[in-house]
PDB file of C-alpha atoms and ligand atoms in Angstrom:
ATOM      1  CA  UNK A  15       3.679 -15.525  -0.673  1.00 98.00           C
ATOM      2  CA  UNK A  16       7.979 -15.048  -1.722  1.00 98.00           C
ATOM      3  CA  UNK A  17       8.779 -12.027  -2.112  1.00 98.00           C
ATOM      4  CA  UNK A  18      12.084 -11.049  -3.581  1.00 98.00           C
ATOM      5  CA  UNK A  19      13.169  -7.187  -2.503  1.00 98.00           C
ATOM      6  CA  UNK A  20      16.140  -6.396  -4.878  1.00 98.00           C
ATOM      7  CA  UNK A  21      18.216  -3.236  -3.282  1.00 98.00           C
ATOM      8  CA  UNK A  22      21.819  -2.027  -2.563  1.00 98.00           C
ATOM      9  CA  UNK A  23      20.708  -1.378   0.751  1.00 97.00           C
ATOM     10  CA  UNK A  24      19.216  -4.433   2.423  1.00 98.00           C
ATOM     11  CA  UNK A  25      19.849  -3.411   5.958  1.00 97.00           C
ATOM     12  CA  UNK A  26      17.677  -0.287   5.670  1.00 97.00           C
ATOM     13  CA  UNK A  27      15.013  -2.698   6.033  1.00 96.00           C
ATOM     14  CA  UNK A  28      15.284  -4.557   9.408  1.00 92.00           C
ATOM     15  CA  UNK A  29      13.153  -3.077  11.330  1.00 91.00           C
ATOM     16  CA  UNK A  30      10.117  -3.136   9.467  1.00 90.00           C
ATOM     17  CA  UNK A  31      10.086  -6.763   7.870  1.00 92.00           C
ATOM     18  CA  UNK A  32      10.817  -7.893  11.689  1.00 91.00           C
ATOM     19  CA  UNK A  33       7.889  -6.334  13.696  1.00 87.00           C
ATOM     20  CA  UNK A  34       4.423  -6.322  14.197  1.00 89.00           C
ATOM     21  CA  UNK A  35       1.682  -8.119  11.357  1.00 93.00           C
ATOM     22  CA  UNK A  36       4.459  -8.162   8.724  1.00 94.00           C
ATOM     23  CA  UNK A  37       6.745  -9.773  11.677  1.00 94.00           C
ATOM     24  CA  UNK A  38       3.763 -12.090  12.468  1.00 95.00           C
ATOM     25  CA  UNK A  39       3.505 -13.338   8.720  1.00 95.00           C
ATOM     26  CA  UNK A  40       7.204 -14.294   8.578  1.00 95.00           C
ATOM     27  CA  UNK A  41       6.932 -16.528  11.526  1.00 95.00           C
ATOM     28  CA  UNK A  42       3.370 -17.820  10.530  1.00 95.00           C
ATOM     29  CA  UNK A  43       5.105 -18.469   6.964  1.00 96.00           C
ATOM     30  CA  UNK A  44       2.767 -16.547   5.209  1.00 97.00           C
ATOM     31  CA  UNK A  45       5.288 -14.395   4.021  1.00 97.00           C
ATOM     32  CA  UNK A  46       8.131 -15.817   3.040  1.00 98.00           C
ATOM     33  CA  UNK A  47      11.597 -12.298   2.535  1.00 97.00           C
ATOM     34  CA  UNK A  48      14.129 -12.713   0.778  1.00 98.00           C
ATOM     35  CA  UNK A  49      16.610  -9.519   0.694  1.00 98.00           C
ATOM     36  CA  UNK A  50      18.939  -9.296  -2.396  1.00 98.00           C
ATOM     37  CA  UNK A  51      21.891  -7.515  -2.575  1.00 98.00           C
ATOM     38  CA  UNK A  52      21.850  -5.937  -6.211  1.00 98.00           C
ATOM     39  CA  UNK A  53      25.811  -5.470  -5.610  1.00 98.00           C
ATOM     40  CA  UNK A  54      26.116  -9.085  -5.590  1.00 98.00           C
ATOM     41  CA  UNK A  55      25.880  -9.973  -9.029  1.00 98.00           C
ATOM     42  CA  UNK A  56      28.102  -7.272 -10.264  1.00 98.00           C
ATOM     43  CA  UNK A  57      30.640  -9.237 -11.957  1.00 93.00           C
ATOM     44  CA  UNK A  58      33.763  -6.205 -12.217  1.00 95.00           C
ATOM     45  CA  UNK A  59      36.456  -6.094  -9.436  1.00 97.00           C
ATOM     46  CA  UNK A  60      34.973  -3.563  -7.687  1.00 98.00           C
ATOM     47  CA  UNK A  61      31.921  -4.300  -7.595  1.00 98.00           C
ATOM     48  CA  UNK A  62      30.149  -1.288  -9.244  1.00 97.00           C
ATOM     49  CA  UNK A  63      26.876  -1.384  -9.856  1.00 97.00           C
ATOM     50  CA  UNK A  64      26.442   2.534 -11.387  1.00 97.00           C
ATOM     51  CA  UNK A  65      27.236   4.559 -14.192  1.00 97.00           C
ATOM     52  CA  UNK A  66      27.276   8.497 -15.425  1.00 97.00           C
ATOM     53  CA  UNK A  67      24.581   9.032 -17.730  1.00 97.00           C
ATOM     54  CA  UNK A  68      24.893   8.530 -21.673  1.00 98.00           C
ATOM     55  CA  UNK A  69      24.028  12.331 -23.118  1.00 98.00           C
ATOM     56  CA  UNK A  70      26.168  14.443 -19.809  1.00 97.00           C
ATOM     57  CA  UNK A  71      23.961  15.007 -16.757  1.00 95.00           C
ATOM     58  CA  UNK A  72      24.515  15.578 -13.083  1.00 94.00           C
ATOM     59  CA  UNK A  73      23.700  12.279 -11.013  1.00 94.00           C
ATOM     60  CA  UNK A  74      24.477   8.337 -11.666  1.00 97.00           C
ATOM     61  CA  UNK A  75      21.972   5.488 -13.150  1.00 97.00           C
ATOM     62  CA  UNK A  76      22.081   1.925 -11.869  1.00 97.00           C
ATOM     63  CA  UNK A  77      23.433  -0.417 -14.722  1.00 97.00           C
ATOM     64  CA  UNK A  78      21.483  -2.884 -16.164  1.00 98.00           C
ATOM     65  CA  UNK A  79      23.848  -5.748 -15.929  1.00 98.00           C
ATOM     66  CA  UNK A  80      23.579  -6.289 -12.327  1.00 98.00           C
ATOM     67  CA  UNK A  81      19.595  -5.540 -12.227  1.00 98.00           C
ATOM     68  CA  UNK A  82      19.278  -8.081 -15.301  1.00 98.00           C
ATOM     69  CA  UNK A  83      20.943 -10.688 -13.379  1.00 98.00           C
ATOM     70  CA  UNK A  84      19.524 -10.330 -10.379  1.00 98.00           C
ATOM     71  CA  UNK A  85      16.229 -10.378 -11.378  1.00 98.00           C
ATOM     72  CA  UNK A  86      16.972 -13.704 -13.559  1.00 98.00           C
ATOM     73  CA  UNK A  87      18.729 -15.253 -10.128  1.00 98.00           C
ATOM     74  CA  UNK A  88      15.393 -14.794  -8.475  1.00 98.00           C
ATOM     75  CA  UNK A  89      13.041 -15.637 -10.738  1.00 98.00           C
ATOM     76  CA  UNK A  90      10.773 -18.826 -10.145  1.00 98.00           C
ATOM     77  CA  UNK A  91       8.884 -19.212 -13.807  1.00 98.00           C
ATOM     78  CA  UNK A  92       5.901 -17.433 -14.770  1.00 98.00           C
ATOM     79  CA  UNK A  93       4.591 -17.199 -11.473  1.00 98.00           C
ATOM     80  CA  UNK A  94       7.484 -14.583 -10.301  1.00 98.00           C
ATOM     81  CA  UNK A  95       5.792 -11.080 -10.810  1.00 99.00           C
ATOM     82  CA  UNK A  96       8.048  -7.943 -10.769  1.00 99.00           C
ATOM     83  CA  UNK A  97       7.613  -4.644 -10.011  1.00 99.00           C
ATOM     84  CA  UNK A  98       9.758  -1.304 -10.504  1.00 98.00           C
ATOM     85  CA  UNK A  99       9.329   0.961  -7.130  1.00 98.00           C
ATOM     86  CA  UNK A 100       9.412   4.410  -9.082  1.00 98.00           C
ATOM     87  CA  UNK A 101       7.646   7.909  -9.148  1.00 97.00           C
ATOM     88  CA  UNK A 102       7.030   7.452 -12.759  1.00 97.00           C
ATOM     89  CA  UNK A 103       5.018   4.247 -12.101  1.00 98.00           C
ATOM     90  CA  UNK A 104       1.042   3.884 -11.676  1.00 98.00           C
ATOM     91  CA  UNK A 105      -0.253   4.971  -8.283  1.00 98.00           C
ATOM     92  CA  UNK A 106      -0.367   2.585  -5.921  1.00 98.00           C
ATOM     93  CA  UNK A 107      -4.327   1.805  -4.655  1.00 96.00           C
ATOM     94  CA  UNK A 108      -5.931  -0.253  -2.204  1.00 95.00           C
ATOM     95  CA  UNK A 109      -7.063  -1.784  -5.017  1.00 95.00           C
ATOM     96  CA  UNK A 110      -3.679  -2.825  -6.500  1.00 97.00           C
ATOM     97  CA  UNK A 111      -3.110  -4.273  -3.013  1.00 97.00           C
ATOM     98  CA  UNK A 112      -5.314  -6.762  -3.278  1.00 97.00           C
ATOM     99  CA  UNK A 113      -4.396  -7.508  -6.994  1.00 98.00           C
ATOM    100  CA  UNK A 114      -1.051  -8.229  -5.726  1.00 98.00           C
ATOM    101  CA  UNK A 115      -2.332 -10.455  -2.553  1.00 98.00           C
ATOM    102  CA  UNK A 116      -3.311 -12.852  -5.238  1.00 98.00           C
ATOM    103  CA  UNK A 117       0.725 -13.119  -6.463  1.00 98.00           C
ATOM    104  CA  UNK A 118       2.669 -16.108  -5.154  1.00 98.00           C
ATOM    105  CA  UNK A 119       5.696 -14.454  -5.791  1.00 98.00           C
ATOM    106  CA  UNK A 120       6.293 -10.951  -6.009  1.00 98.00           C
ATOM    107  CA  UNK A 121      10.117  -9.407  -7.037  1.00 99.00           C
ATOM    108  CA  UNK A 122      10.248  -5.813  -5.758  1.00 98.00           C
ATOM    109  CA  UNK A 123      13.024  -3.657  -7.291  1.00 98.00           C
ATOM    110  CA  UNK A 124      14.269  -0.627  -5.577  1.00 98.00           C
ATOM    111  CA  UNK A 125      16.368   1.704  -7.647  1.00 96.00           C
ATOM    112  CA  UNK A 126      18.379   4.567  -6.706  1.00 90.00           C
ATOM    113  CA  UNK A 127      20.560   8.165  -8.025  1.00 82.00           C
ATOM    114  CA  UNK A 128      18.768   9.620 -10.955  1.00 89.00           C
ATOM    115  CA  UNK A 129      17.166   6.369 -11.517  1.00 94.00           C
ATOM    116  CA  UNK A 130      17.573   2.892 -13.519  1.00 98.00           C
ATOM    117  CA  UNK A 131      19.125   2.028 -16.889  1.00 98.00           C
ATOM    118  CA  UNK A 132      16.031   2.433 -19.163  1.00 98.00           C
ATOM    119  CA  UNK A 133      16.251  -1.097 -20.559  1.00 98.00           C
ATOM    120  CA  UNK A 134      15.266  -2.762 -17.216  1.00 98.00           C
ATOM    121  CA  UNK A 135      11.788  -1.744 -17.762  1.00 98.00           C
ATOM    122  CA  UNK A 136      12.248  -4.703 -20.232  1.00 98.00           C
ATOM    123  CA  UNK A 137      12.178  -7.084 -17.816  1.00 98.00           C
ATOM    124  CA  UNK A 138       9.552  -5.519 -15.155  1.00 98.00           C
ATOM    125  CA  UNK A 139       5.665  -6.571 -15.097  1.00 98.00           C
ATOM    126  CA  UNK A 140       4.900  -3.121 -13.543  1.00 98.00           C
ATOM    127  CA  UNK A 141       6.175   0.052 -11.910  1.00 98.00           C
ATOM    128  CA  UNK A 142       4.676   1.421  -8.896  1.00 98.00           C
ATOM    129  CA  UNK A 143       4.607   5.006  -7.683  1.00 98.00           C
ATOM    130  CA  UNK A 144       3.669   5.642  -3.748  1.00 98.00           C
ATOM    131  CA  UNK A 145       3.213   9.141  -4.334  1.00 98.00           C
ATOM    132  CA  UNK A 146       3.620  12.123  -6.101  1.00 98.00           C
ATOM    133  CA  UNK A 147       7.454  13.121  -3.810  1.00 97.00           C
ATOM    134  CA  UNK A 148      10.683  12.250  -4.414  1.00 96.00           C
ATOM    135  CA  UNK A 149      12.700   9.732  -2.247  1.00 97.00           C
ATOM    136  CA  UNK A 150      16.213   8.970  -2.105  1.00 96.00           C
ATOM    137  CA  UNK A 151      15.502   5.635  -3.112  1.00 97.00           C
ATOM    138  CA  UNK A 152      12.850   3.001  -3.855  1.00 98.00           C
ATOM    139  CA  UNK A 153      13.451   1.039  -0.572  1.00 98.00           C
ATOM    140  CA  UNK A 154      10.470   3.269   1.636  1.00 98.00           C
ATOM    141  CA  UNK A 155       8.466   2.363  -0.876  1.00 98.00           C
ATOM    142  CA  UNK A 156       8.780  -1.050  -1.668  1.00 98.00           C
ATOM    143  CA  UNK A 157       8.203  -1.362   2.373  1.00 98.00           C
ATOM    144  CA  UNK A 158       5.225   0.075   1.582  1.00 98.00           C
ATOM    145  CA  UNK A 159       3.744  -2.432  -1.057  1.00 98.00           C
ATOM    146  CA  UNK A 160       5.132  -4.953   1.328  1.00 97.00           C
ATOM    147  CA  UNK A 161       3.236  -4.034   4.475  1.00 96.00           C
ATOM    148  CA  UNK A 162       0.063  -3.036   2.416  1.00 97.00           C
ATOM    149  CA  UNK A 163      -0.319  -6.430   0.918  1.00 97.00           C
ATOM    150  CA  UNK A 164       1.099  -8.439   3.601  1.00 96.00           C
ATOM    151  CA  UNK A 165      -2.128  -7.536   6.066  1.00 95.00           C
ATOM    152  CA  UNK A 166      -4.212  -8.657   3.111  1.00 96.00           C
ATOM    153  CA  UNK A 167      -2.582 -12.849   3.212  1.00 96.00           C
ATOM    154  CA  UNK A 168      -4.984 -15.057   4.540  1.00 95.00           C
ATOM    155  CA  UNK A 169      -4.009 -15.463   8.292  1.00 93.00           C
ATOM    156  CA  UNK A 170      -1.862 -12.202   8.517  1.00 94.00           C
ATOM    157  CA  UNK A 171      -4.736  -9.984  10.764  1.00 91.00           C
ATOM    158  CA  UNK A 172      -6.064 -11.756  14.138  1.00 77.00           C
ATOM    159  CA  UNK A 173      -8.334 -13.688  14.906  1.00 62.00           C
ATOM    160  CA  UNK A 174     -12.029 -11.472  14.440  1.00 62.00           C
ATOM    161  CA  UNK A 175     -10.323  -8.953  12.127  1.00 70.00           C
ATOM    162  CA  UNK A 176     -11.233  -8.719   8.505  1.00 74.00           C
ATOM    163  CA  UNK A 177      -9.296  -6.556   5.787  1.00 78.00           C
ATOM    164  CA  UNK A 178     -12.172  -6.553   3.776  1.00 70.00           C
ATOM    165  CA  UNK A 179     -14.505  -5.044   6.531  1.00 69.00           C
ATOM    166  CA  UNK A 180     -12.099  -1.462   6.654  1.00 74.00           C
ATOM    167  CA  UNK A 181     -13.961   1.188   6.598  1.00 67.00           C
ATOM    168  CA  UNK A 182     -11.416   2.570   3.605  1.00 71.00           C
ATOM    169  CA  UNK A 183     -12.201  -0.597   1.896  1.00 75.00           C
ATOM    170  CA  UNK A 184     -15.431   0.931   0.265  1.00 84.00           C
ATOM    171  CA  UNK A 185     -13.587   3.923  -0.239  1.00 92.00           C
ATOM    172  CA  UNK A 186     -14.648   6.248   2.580  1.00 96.00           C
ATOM    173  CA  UNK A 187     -12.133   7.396   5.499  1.00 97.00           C
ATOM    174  CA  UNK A 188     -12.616   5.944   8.663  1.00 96.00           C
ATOM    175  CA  UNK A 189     -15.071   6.649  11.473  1.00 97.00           C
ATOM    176  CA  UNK A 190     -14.027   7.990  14.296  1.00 98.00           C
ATOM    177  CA  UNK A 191     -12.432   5.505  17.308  1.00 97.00           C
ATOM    178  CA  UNK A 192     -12.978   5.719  21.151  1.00 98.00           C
ATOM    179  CA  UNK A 193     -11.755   3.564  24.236  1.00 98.00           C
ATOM    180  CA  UNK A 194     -11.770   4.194  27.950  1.00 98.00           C
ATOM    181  CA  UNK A 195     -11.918   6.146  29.765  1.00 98.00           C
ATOM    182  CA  UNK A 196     -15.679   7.545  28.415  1.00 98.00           C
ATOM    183  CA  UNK A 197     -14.934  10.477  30.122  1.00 98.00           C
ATOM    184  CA  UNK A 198     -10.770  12.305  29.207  1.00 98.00           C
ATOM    185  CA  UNK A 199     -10.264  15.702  30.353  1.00 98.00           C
ATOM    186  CA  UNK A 200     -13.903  16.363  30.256  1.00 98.00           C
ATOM    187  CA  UNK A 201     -14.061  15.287  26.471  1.00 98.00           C
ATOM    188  CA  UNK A 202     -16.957  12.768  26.660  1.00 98.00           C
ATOM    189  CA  UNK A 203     -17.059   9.659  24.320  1.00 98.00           C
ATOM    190  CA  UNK A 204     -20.798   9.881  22.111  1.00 98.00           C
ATOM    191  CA  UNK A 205     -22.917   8.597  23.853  1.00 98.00           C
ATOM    192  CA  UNK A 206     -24.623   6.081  21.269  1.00 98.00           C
ATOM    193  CA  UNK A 207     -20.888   3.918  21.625  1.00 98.00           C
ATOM    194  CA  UNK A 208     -21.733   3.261  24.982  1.00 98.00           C
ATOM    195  CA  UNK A 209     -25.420   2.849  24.442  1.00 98.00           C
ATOM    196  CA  UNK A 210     -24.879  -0.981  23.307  1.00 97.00           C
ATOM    197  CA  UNK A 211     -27.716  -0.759  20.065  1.00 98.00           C
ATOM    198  CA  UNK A 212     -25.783  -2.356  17.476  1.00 98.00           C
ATOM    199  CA  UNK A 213     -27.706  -0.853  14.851  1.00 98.00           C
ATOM    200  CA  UNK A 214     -27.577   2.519  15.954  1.00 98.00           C
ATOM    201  CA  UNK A 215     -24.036   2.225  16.347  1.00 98.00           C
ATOM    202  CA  UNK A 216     -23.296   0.812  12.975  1.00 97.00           C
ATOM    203  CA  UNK A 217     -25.757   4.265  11.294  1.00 98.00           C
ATOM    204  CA  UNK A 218     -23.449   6.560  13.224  1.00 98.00           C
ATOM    205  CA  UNK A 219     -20.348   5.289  12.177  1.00 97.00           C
ATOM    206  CA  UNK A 220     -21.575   5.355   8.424  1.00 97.00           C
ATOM    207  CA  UNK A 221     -22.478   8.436   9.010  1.00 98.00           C
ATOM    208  CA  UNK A 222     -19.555   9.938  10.831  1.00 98.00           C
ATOM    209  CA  UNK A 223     -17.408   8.526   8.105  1.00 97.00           C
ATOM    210  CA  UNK A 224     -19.348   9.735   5.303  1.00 98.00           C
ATOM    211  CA  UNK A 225     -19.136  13.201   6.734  1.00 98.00           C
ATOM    212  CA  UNK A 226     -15.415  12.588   7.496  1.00 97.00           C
ATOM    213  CA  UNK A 227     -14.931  12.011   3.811  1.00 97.00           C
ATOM    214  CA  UNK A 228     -17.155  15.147   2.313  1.00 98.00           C
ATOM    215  CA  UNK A 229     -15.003  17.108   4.686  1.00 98.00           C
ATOM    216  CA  UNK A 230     -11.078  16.232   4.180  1.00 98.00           C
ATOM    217  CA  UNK A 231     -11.334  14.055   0.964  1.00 97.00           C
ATOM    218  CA  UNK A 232     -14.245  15.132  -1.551  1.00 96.00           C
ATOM    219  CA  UNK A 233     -12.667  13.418  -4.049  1.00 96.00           C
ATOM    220  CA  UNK A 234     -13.146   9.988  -2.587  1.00 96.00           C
ATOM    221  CA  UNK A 235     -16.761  10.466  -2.040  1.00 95.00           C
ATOM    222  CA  UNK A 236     -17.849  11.034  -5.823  1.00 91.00           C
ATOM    223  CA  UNK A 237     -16.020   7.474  -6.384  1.00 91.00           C
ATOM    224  CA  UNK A 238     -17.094   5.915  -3.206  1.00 94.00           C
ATOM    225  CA  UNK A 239     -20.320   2.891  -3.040  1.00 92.00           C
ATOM    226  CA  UNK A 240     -22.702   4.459  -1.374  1.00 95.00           C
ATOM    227  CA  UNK A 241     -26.132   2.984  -0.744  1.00 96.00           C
ATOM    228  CA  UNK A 242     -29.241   4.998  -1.010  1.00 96.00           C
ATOM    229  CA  UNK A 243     -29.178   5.180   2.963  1.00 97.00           C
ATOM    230  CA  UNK A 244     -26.116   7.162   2.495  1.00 97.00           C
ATOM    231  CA  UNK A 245     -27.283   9.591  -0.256  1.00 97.00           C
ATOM    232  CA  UNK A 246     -30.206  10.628   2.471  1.00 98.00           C
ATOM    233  CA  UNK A 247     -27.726  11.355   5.022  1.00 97.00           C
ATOM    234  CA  UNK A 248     -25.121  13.108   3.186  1.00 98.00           C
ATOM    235  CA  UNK A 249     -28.289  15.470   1.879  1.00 97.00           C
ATOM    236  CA  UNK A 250     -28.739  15.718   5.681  1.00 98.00           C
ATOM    237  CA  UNK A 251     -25.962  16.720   6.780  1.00 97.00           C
ATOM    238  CA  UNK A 252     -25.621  19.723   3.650  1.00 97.00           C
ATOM    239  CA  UNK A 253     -22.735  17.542   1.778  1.00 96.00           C
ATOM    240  CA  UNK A 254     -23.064  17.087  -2.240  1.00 94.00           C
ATOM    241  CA  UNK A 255     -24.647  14.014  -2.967  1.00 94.00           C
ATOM    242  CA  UNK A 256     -22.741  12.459  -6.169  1.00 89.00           C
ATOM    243  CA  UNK A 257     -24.873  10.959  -8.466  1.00 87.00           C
ATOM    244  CA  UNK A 258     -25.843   6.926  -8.478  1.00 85.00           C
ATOM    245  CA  UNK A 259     -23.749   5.447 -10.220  1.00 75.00           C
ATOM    246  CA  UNK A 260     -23.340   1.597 -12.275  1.00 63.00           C
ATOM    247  CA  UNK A 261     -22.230  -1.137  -9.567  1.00 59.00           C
ATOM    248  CA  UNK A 262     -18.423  -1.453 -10.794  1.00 55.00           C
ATOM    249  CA  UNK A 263     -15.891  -3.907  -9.728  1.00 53.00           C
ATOM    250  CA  UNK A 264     -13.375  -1.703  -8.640  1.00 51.00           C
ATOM    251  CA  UNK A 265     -15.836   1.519  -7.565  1.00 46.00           C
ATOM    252  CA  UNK A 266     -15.090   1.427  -3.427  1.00 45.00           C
ATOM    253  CA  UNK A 267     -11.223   0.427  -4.091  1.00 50.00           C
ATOM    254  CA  UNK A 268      -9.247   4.078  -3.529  1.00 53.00           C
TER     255      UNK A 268
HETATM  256  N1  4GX B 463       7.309   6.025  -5.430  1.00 81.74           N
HETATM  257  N2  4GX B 463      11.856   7.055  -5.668  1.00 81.74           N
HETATM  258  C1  4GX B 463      13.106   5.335  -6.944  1.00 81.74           C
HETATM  259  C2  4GX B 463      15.126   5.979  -8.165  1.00 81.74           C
HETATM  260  C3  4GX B 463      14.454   5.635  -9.433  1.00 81.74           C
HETATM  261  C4  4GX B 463      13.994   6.598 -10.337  1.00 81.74           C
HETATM  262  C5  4GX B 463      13.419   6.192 -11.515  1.00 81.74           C
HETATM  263  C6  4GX B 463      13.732   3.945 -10.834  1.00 81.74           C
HETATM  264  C7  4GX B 463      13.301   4.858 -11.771  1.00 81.74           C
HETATM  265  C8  4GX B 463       9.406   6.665  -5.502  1.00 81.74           C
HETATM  266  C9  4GX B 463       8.084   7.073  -5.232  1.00 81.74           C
HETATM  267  C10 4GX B 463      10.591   7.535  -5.434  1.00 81.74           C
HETATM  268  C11 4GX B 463      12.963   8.006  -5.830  1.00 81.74           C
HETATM  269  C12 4GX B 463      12.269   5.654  -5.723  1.00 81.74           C
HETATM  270  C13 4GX B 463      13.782   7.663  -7.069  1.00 81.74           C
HETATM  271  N3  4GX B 463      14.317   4.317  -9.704  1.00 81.74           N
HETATM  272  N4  4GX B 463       9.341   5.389  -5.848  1.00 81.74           N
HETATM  273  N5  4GX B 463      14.228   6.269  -7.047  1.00 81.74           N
HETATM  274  N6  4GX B 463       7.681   8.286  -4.865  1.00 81.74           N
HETATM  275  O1  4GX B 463      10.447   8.704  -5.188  1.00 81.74           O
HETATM  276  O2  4GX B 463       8.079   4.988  -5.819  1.00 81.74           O
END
């Protein structure tokens, strides 16, 4: 997968295209980077690449001549699909993770100040929110898309590791985690881990992260696939039990 990021501030983002899986992927060629310098097709002397709002206002908005450009310098055909990182946009899911795994080229624009010149939404296949905050710019989150989607390329995760075998991935939280030593400061790993039943291991981590779930996110758990294994133990354990529902497609995907 290309993927164009289209900022003013392409050193902010060093670090985290250059370590760990997302580092991995680059040298693999999985992922192929590209960082684009939105002041670089500014055509002025100096280079500007905002303006004061039209209508009085405190703040600046990023022009669209330099946006326009730039997104026309990168684009491949109709492959190239581009996205607007901003708190206005759709929330971004697991689920539109994966969507965007399928891309071959993503174009991820990061605006800044108040925002963008309106008429750039023109020429953007989607805007993306991360969540409902305000950041100084869309850079954090188009790091975010990246690394989400990047673990998802074929070849990205090791060797036995599957993406699609998360425990989030059918919309429950996690299950808890243990390593050595089975024994920390008297806190004693359950003994069922150690116990070497397969079986038994993979109920109790169901269950552990269907209570996990009722507990901190009851909201995921009325959207979650559950199997009729699950409804028994989440009536054992005192927790609501939503209602079967139709399979759906996109039921599990948070
Ligand atoms: N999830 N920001 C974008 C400037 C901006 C505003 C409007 C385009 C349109 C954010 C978020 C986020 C702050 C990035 C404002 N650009 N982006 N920036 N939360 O807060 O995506």
């Amino acid at each position: 997968m290309r993927v164009d990021v289209l900022t003013l501030f392409p050193e902010m983002f060093a670090g985290p295209l250059d370590h760990s899986i997302v580092g991995r992927a680059r040298q693999r060629g999985i992922l192929d980077v590209r960082l684009v310098n939105i002041r670089d097709f500014a055509t002025d002397k100096h280079r500007i690449v905002d303006d004061t709002p039209y209508g009085g206002g405190p703040g600046m908005v990023l022009k669209p001549e330099p946006l326009f450009a730039a997104v026309e310098a990168v684009r491949t055909g109709p492959e190239t699909h581009v996205i607007l990182m901003d708190p206005q946009g759709e929330p971004f899911t697991q689920k539109r993770a994966w969507e965007l795994a399928e891309k071959s080229h993503l174009v991820l624009v990061c605006g800044h100040y108040e925002g963008v010149d309106e008429r750039v939404r023109t020429i953007v296949d989607e805007e993306l929110s991360i969540g409902d905050y305000v950041l100084t710019g869309g850079e954090l989150p188009a790091m975010v898309v990246l690394d989400a989607v990047c673990r998802l390329l074929p070849g990205a995760l090791g060797e036995a590791a599957s993406a699609r075998q998360d425990s989030f991935e059918d919309g429950l939280l996690d299950h808890p985690h243990y390593t050595r030593p089975a024994v920390f400061r008297s806190m004693a790993v359950p003994e069922v881990l150690l116990s070497g039943h397969h079986e038994e291991i993979r109920r109790w981590r169901r269950r552990e992260a269907l209570r996990r779930t009722w507990l901190r996110r009851p909201d995921l758990l009325a959207r979650a696939r559950l199997t009729e294994e699950d409804r028994r133990w989440l009536a054992e354990m005192g927790a609501p039990v939503p209602p079967a529902q139709a399979a759906s497609e996109d039921a599990g995907e948070v």
